[in-house]
Short mmCIF file of C-alpha atoms and ligand atoms in Angstrom, two decimals:
data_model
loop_
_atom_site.label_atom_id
_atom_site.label_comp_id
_atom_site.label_asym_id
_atom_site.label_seq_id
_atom_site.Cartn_x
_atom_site.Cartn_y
_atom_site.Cartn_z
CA UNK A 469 0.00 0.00 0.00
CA UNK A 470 1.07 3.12 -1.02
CA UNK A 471 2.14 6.37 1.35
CA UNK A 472 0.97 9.52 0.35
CA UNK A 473 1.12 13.41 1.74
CA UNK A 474 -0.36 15.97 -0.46
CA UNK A 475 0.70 19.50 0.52
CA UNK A 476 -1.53 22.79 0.19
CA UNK A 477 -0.46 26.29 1.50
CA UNK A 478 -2.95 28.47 3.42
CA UNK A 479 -4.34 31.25 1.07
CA UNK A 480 -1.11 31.42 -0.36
CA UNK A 481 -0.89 34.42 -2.53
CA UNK A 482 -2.71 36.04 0.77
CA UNK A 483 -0.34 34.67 3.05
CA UNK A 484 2.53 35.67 1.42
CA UNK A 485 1.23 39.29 0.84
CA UNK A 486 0.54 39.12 4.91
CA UNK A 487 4.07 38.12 5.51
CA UNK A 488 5.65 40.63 3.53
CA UNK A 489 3.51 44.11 5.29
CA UNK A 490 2.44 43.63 8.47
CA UNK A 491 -0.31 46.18 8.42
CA UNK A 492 -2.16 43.96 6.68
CA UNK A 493 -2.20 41.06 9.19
CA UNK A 494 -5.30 40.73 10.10
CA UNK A 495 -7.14 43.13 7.90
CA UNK A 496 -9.50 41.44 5.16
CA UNK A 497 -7.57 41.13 2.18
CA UNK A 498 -8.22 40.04 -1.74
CA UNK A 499 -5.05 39.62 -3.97
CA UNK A 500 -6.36 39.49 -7.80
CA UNK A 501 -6.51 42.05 -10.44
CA UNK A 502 -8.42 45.74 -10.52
CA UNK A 503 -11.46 46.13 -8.61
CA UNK A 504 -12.41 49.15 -10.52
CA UNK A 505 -11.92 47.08 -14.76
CA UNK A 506 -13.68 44.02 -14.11
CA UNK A 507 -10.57 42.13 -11.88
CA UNK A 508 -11.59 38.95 -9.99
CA UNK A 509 -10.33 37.43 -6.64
CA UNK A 510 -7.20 35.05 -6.93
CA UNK A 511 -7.12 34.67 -3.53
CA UNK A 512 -8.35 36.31 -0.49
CA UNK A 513 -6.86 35.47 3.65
CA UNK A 514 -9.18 33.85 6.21
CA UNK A 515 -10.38 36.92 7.46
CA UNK A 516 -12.04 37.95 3.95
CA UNK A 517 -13.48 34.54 3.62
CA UNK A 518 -15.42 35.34 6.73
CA UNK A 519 -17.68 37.51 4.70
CA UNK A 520 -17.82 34.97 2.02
CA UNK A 521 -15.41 36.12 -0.58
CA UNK A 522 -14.05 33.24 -2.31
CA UNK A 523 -11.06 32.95 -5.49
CA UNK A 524 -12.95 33.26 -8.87
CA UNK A 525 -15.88 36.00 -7.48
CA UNK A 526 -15.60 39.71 -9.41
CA UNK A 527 -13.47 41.64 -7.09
CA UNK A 528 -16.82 44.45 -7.71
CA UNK A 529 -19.09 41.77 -5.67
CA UNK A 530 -15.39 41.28 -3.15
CA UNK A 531 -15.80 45.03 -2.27
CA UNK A 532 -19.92 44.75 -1.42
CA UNK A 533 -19.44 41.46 0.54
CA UNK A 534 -17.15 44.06 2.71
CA UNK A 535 -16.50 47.62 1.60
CA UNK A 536 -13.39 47.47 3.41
CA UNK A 537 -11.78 45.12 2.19
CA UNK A 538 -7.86 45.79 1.07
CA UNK A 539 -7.19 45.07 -2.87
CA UNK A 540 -3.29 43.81 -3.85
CA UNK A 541 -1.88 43.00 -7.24
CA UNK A 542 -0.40 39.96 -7.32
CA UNK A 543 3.40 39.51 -7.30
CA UNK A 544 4.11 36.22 -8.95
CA UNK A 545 7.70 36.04 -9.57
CA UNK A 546 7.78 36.53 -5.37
CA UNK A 547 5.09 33.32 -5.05
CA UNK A 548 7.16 31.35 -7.66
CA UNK A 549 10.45 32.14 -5.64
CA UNK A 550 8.54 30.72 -2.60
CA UNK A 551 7.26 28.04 -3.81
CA UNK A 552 10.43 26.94 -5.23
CA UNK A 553 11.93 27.25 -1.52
CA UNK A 554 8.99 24.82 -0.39
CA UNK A 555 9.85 22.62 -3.23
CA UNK A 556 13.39 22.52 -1.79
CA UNK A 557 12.50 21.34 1.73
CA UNK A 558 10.22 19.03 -0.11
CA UNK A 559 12.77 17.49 -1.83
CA UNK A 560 15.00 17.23 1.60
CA UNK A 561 12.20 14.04 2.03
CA UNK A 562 12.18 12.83 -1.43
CA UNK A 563 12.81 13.13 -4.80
CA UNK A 564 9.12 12.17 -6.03
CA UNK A 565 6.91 14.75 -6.00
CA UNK A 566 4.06 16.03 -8.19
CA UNK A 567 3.37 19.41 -8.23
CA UNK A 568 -0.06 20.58 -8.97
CA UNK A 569 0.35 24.53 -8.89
CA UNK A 570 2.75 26.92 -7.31
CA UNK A 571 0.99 26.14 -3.46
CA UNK A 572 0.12 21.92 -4.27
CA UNK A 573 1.94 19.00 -4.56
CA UNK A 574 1.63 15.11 -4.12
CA UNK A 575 4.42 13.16 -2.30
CA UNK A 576 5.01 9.43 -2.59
CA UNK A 577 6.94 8.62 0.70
CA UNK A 578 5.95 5.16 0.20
CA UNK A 579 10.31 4.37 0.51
CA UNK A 580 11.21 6.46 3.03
CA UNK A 581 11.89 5.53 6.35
CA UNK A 582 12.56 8.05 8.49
CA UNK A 583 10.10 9.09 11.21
CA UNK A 584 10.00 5.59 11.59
CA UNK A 585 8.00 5.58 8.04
CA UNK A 586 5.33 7.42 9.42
CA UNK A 587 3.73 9.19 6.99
CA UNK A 588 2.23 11.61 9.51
CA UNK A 589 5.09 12.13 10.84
CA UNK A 590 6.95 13.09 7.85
CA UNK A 591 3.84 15.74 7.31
CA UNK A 592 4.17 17.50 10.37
CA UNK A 593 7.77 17.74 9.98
CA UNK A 594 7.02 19.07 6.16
CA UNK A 595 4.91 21.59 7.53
CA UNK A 596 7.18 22.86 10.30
CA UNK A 597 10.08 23.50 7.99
CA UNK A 598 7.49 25.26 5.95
CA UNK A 599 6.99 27.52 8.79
CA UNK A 600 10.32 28.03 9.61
CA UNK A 601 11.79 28.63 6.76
CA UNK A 602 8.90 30.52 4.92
CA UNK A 603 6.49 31.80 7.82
CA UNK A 604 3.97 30.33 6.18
CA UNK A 605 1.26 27.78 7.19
CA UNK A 606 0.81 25.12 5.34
CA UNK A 607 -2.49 21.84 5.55
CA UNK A 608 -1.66 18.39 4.79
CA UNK A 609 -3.30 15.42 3.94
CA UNK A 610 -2.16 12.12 4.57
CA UNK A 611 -3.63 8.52 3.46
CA UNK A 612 -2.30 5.70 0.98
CA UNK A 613 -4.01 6.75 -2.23
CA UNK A 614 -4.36 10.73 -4.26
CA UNK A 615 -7.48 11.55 -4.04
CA UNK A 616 -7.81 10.36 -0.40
CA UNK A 617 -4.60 12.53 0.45
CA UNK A 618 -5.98 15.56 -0.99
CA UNK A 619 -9.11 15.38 0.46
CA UNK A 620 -7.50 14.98 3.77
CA UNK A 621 -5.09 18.22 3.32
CA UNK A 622 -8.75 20.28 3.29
CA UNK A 623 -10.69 18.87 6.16
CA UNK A 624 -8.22 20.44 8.88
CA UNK A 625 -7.44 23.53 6.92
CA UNK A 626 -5.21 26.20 7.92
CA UNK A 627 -2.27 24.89 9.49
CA UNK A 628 -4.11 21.16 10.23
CA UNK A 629 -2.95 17.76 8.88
CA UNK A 630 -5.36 15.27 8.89
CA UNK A 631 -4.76 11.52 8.01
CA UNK A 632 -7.18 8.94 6.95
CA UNK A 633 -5.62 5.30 7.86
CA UNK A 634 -6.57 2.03 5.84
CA UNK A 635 -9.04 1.31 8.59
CA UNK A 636 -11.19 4.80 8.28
CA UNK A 637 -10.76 4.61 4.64
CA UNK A 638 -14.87 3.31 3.93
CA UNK A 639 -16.52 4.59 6.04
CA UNK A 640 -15.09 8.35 5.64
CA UNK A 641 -15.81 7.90 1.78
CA UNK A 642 -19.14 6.74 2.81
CA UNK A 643 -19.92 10.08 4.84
CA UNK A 644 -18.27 12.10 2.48
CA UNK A 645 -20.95 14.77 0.10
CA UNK A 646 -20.04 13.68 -3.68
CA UNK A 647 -18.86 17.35 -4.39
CA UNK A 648 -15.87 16.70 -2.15
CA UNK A 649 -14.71 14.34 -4.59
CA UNK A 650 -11.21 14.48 -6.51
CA UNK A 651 -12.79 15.54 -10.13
CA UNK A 652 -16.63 15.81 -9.83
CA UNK A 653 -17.05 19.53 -9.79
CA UNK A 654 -20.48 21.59 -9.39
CA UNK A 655 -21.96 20.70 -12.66
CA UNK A 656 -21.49 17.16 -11.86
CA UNK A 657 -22.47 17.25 -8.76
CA UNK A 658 -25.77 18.38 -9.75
CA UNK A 659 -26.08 15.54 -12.25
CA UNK A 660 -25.17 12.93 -9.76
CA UNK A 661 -27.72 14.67 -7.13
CA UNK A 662 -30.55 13.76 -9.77
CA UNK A 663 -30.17 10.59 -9.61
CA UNK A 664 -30.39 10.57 -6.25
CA UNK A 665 -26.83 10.11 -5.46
CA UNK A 666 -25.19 12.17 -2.49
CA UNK A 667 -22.68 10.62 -0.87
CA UNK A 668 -19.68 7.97 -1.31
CA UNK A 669 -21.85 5.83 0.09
CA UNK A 670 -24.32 6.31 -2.75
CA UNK A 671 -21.69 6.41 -5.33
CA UNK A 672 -20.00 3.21 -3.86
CA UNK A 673 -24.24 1.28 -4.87
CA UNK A 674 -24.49 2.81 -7.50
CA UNK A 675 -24.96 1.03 -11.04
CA UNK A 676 -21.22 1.38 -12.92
CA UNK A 677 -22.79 1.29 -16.11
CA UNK A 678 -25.37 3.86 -15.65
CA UNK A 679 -22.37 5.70 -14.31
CA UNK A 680 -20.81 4.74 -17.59
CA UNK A 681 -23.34 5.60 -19.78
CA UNK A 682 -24.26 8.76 -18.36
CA UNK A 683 -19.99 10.30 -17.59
CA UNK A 684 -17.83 7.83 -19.58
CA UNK A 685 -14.77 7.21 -18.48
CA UNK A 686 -15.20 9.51 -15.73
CA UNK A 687 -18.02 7.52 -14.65
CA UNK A 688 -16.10 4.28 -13.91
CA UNK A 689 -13.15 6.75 -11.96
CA UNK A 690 -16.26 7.97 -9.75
CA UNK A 691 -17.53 4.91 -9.38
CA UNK A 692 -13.19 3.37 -8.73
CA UNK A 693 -12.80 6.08 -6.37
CA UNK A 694 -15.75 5.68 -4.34
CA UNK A 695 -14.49 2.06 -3.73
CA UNK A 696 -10.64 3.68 -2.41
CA UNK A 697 -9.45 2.43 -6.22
CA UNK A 698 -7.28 4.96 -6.98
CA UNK A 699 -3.77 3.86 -8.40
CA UNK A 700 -2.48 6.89 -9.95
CA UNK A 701 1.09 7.07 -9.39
CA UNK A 702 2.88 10.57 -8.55
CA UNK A 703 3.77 12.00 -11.53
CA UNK A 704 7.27 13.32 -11.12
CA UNK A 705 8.48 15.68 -13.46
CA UNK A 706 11.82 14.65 -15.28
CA UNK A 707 13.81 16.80 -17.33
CA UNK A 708 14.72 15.42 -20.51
CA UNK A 709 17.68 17.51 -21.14
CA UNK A 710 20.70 19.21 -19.43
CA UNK A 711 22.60 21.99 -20.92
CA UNK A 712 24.30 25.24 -20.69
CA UNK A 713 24.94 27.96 -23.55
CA UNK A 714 25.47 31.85 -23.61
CA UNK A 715 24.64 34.24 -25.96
CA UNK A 716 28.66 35.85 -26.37
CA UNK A 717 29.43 39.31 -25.42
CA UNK A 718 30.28 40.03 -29.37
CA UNK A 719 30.00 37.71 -32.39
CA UNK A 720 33.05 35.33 -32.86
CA UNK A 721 34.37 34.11 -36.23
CA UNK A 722 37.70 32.56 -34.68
CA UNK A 723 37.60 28.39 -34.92
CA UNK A 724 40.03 28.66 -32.23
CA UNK A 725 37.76 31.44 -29.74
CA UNK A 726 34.43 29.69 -30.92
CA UNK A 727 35.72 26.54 -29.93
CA UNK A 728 37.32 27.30 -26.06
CA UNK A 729 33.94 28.99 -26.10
CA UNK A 730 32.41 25.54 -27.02
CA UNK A 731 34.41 23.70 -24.24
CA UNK A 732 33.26 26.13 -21.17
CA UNK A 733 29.52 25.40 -21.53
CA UNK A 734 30.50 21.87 -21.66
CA UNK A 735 32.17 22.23 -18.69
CA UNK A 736 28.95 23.58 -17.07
CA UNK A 737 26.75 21.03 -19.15
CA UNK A 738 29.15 18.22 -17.56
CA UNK A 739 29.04 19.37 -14.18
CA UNK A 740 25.22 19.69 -14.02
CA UNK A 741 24.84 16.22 -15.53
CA UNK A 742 27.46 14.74 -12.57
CA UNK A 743 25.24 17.23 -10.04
CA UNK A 744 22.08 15.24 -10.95
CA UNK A 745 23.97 11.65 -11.02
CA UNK A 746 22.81 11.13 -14.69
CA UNK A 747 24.22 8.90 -17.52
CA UNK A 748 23.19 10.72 -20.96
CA UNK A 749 24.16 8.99 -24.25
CA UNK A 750 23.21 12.13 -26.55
CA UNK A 751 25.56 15.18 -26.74
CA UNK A 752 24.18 18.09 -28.58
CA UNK A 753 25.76 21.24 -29.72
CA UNK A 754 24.00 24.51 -30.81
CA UNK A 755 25.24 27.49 -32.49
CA UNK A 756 23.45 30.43 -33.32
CA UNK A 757 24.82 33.07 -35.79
CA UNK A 758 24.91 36.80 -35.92
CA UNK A 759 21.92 36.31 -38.89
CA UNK A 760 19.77 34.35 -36.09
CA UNK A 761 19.62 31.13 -38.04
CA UNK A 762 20.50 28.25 -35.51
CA UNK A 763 21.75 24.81 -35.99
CA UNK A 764 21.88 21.57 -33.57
CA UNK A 765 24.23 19.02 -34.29
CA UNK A 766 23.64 15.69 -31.97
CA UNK A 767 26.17 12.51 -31.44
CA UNK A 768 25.24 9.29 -29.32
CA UNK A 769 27.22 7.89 -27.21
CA UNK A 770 28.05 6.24 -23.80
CA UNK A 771 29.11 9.83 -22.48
CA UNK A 772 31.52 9.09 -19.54
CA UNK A 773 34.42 11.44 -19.26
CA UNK A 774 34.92 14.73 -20.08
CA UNK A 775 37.22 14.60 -22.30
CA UNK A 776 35.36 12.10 -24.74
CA UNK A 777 32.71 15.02 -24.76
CA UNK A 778 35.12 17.40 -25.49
CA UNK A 779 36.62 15.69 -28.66
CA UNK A 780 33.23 14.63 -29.89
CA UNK A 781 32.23 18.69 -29.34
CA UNK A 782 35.53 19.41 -31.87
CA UNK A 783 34.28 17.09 -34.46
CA UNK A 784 30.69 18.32 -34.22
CA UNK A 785 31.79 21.85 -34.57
CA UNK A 786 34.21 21.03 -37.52
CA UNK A 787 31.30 19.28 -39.48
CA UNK A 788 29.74 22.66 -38.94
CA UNK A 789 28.86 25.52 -41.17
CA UNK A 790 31.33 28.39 -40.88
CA UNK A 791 29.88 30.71 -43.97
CA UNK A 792 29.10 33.37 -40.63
CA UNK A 793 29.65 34.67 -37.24
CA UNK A 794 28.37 32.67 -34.04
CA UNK A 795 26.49 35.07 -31.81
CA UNK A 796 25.53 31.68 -29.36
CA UNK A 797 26.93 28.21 -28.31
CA UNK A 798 25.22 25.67 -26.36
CA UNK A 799 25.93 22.36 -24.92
CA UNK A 800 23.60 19.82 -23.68
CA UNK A 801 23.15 16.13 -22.54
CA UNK A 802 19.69 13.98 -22.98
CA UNK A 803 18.84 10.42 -23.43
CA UNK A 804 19.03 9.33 -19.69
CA UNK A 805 19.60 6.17 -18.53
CA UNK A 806 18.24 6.62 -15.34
CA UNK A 807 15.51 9.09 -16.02
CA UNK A 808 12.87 8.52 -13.53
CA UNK A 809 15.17 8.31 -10.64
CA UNK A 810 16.86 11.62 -10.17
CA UNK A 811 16.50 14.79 -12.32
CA UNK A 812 13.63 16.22 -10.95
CA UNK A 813 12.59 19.78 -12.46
CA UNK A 814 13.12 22.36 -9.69
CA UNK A 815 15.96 24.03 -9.49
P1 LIG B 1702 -5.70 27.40 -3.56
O1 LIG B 1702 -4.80 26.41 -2.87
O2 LIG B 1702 -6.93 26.90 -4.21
O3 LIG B 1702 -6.13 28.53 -2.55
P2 LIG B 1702 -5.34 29.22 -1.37
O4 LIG B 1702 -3.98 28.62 -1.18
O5 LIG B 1702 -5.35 30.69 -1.62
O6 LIG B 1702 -6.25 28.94 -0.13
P3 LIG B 1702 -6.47 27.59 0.68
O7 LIG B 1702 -6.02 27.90 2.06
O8 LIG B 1702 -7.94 27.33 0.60
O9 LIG B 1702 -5.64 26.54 0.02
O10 LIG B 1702 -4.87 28.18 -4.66
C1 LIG B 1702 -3.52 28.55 -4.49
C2 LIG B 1702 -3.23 29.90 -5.10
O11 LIG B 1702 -3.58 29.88 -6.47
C3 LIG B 1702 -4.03 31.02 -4.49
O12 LIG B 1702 -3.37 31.61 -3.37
C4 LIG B 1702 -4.20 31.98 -5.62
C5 LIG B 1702 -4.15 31.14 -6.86
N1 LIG B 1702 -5.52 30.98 -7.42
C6 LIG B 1702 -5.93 31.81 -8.45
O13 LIG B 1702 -5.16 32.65 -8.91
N2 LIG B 1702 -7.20 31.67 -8.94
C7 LIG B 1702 -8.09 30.73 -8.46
O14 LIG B 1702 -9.23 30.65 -8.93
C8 LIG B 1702 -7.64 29.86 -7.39
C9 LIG B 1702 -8.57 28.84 -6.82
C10 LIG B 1702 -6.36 30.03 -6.92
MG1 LIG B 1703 -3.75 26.54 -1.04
#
């Protein structure tokens, strides 16, 4: 059985906005675009949601839910920044994660054993480090399949982590209102609410094919779900390629300059590719000239010293055209032998 945490931060855009200005703690608060040209919520803290605004609504309705309310454009390079630093501690667990947006992500911690393999254990620990290192709360759901770990992360939410253990598994689904499942949204909901179906425990009785007939494939993943069948793996995100190149400071026409060029982004190519413990058996080497056309010239082979790049690099560049200047050089590795272990997207 699988072990899985899915991670959600508290009103993150919010929460980060909060951390930032402290005159705003505590004051009701809607990051999203212009109130006054048609702008709607992206996200707004607790304290707004107290007088029902909610992510999607026109920031015009936001502002008569509570005329008081403070309005913030959103700063997203400073929420991608952060949520590559929670990514980071993350990845201090394990290597296989899924993220779903900048503030979401699955974990498969079905390997790891610290904490004594406790899941739970590994949540709260998630979750502190969070805090520490970001001073921001995070929720965190914990059970052995997706859909019943990101249920989980929302039932205790802010700052809660809630598990649901093999053993709770039924008869929580049974309880559980069908909107509150993983991929049945409103519109469905409404569907499956004609027919008289309201809760897991309904879903779980009902007929598959009617389910079928009425949703498709969708229909038999309602109907899966309902009974805790939910196998999807994490996803993690691989890169396919590693490189390095630079545009150069002027245009080169010099074999001689082009080429120790050439050799320093392979250095940096290399030394990523060792970084991320990766065998690649394609080397690939780009030039761009001072007209903007670009060419990519690609060898295979078992890529294991530097050196062997290096000479297969001077023979790629020789077989080259060399009618004009190079304004750009790049070097990169792909083909992985062991892709699915290690070279994760973040940094
Ligand atoms: P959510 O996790 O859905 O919301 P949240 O983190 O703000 O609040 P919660 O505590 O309920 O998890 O989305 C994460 C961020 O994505 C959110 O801070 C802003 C952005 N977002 C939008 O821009 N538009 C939207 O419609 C939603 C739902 C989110
Ligand atoms: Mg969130």
């Amino acid at each position: 059985m699988k072990k899985i945490i899915h991670i959600d931060m508290d009103a993150f855009f919010a929460s980060i906005e909060e951390r930032d200005n402290p005159t705003l703690k505590g004051v009701p608060l809607v990051v999203g675009g212009d109130p006054n040209v048609r702008g709607v919520v992206a996200t707004a803290n607790y304290t707004a949601r107290q007088f029902g605004i909610r992510s999607a609504m026109s920031c015009r309705h936001a502002k008569t839910l509570c005329p008081d309310v403070v309005f913030i454009r959103p700063r997203f390079e400073v929420y991608r920044q952060t949520s590559l630093e929670i990514r980071k501690i993350m990845q201090t667990l394990t290597d296989k994660i899924e993220p779903l947006s900048l503030d979401e992500a699955y974990l498969d911690v079905s390997d790891i054993n610290q904490f004594h393999g406790s899941a739970t254990l590994m949540a709260q620990h998630l979750c502190k480090e969070i805090y520490q290192q970001t001073h921001l709360t995070a929720s965190a759901g914990v059970s052995f399949n997706k859909m019943l770990a990101k249920i989980a992360s929302d039932l205790n939410k802010p700052n809660g982590i809630t598990t649901i253990a093999p053993k709770d598994a039924s008869a929580f689904i049974d309880g559980l209102a069908i909107e509150k499942f993983f991929g049945i949204g409103k519109a469905t909901a409404k569907q499956l609410r004609a027919m008289n179906i309201h809760t897991g425990a309904d879903l779980k009785q009902a007929d598959v094919s009617v389910l079928v007939q009425k949703f498709g494939k969708r229909g038999q993943f309602y109907y899966d779900i309902a009974h805790l069948k939910d196998e999807r793996e994490v996803k993690t995100r691989v890169r396919k390629s590693v490189g390095s190149e630079i545009t150069l400071p002027t245009d080169l026409s010099d074999d001689s300059l082009i080429l120790k060029e050439i050799f320093a982004q392979a250095q940096r190519a290399w030394s990523l590719l060792q970084k991320h413990k990766q065998h690649a058996s394609t080397l690939s080497l780009k030039l761009k000239y001072s007209d903007f056309s670009q060419i990519t010239r690609s060898k295979s082979y078992a890529f294991d010293k530097l050196d062997t790049v290096i000479l297969v690099l001077t023979q790629l560049y020789a077989d080259s055209p060399k009618t004009k200047a190079v304004r750009l050089v790049g070097v990169s590795f792909s083909n992985f032998s062991n892709q699915s272990s290690q070279l994760v997207l973040f940094d």
